[in-house]
Short mmCIF file of N, CA and C in Angstrom, two decimals:
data_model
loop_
_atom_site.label_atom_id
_atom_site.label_comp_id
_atom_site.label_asym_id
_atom_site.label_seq_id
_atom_site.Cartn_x
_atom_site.Cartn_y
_atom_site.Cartn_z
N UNK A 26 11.11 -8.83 -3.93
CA UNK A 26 11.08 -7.39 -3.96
C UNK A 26 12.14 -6.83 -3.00
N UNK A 27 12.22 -7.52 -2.02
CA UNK A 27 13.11 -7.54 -1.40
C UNK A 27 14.77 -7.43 -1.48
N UNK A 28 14.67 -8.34 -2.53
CA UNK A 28 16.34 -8.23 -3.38
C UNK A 28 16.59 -7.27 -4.21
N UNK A 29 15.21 -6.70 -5.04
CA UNK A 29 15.48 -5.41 -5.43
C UNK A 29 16.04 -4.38 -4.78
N UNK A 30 15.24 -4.35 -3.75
CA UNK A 30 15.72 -2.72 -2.43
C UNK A 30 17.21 -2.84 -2.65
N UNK A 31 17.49 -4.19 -2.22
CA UNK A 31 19.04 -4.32 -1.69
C UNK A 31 19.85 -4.09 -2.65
N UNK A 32 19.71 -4.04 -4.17
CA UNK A 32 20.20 -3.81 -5.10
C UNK A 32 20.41 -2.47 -5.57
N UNK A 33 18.73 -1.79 -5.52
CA UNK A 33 19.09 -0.46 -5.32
C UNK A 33 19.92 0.15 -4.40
N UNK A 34 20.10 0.13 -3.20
CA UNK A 34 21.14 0.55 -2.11
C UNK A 34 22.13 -0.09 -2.43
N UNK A 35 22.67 -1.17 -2.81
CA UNK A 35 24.10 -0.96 -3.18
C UNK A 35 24.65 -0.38 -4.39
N UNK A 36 23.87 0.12 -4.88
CA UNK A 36 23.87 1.40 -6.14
C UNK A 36 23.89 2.35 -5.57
N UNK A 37 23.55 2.40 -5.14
CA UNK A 37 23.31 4.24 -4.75
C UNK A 37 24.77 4.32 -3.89
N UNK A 38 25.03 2.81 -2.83
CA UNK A 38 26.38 3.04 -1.95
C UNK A 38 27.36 3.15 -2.75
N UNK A 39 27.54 2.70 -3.64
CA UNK A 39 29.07 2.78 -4.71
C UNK A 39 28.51 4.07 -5.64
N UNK A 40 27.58 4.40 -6.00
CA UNK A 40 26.92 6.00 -6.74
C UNK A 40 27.42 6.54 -5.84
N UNK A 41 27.11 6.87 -4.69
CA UNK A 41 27.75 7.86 -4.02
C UNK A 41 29.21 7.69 -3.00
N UNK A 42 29.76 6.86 -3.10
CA UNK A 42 31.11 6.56 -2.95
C UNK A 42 31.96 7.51 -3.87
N UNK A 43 31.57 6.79 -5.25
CA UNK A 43 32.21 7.24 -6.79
C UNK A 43 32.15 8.82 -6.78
N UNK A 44 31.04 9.47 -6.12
CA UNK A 44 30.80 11.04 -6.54
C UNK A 44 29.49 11.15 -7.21
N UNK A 45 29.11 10.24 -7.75
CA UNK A 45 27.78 10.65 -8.54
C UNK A 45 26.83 10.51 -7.62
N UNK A 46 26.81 12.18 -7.08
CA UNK A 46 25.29 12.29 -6.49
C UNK A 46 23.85 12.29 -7.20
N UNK A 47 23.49 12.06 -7.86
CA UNK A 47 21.99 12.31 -8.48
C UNK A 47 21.80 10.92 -8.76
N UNK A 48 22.90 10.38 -9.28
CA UNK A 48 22.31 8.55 -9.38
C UNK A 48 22.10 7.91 -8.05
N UNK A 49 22.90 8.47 -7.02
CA UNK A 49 23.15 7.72 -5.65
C UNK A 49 21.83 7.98 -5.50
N UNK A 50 21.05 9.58 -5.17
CA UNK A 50 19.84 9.95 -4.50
C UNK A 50 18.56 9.37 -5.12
N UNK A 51 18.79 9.28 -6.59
CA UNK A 51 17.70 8.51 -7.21
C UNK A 51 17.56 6.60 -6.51
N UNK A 52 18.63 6.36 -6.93
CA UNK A 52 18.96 4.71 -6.74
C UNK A 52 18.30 4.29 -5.13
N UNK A 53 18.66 5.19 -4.17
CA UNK A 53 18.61 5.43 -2.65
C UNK A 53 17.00 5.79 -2.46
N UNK A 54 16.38 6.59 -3.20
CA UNK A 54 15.02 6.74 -3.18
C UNK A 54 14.01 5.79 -3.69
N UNK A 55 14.98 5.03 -5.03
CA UNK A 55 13.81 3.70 -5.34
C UNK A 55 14.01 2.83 -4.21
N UNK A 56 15.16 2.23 -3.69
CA UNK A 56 15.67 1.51 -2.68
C UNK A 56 14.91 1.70 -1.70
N UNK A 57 14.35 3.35 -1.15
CA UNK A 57 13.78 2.86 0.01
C UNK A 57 12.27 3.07 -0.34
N UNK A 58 11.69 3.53 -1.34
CA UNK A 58 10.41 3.61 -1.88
C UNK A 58 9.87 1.46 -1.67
N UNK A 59 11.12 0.88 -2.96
CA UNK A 59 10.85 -0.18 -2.54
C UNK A 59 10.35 -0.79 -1.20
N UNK A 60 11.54 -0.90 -0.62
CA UNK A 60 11.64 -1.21 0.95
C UNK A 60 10.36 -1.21 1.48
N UNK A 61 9.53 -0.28 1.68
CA UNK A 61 8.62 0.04 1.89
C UNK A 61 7.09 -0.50 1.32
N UNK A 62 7.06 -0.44 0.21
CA UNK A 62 5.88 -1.65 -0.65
C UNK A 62 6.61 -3.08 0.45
N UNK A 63 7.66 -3.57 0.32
CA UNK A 63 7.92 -4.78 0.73
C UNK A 63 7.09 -5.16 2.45
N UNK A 64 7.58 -3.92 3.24
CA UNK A 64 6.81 -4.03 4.57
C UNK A 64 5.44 -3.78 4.61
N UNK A 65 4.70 -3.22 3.96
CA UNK A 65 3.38 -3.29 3.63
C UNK A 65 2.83 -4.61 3.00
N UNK A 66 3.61 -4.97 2.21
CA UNK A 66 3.10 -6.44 1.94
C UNK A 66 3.34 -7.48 2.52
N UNK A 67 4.48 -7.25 3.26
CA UNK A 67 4.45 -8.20 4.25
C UNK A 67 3.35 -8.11 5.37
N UNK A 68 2.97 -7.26 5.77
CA UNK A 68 2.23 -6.73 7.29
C UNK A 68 0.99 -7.58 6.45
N UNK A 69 0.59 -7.32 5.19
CA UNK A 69 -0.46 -7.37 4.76
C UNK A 69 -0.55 -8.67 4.73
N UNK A 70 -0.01 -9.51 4.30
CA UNK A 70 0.17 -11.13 4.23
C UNK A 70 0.30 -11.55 5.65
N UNK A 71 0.68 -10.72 6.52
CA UNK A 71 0.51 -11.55 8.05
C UNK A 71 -1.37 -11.61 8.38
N UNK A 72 -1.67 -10.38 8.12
CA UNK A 72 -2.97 -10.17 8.90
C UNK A 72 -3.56 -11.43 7.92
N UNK A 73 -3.69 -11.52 6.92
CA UNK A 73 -4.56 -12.26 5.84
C UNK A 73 -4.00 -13.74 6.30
N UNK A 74 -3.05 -14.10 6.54
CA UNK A 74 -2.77 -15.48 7.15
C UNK A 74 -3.26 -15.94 8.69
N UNK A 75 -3.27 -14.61 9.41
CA UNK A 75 -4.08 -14.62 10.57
C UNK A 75 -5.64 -14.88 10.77
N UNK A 76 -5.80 -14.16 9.44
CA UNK A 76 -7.32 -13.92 9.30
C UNK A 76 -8.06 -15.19 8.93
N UNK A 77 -7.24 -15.76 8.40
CA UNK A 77 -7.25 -17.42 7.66
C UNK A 77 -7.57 -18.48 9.23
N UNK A 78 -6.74 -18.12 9.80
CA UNK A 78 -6.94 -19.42 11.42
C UNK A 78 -5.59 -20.03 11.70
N UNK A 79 -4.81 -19.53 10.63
CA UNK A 79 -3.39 -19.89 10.28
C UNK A 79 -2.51 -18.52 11.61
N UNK A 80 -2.07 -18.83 12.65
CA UNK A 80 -0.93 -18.19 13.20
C UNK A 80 0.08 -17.55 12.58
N UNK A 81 0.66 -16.82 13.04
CA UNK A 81 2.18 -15.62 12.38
C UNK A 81 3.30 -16.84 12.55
N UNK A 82 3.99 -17.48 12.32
CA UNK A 82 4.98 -18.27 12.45
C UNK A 82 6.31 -17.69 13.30
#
């Protein structure tokens, strides 16, 4: 999910390089919408591996 974000943001960086603002702001908003599910699922998979007896690595 992770590689998604990054995909979206380099869309949106060459979208809005190029001039096309509305693709950049869209592309830039899934990008960091993504981003975001990603750190929640991560946080979420720490506690649940913690919760297990298993340490954060």
């Amino acid at each position: 999910m992770l590689g998604w974000a990054l995909t979206f943001l380099v869309v949106a960086l060459i979208a809005g390089f190029l001039g096309f603002g509305g693709i950049a702001s869209a592309s830039a908003g899934i990008a960091q919408i993504l981003f975001f599910i990603f750190i929640v699922l991560f946080i979420v998979a720490m506690i649940a591996r913690a919760v297990r007896g298993r340490p954060p690595v």
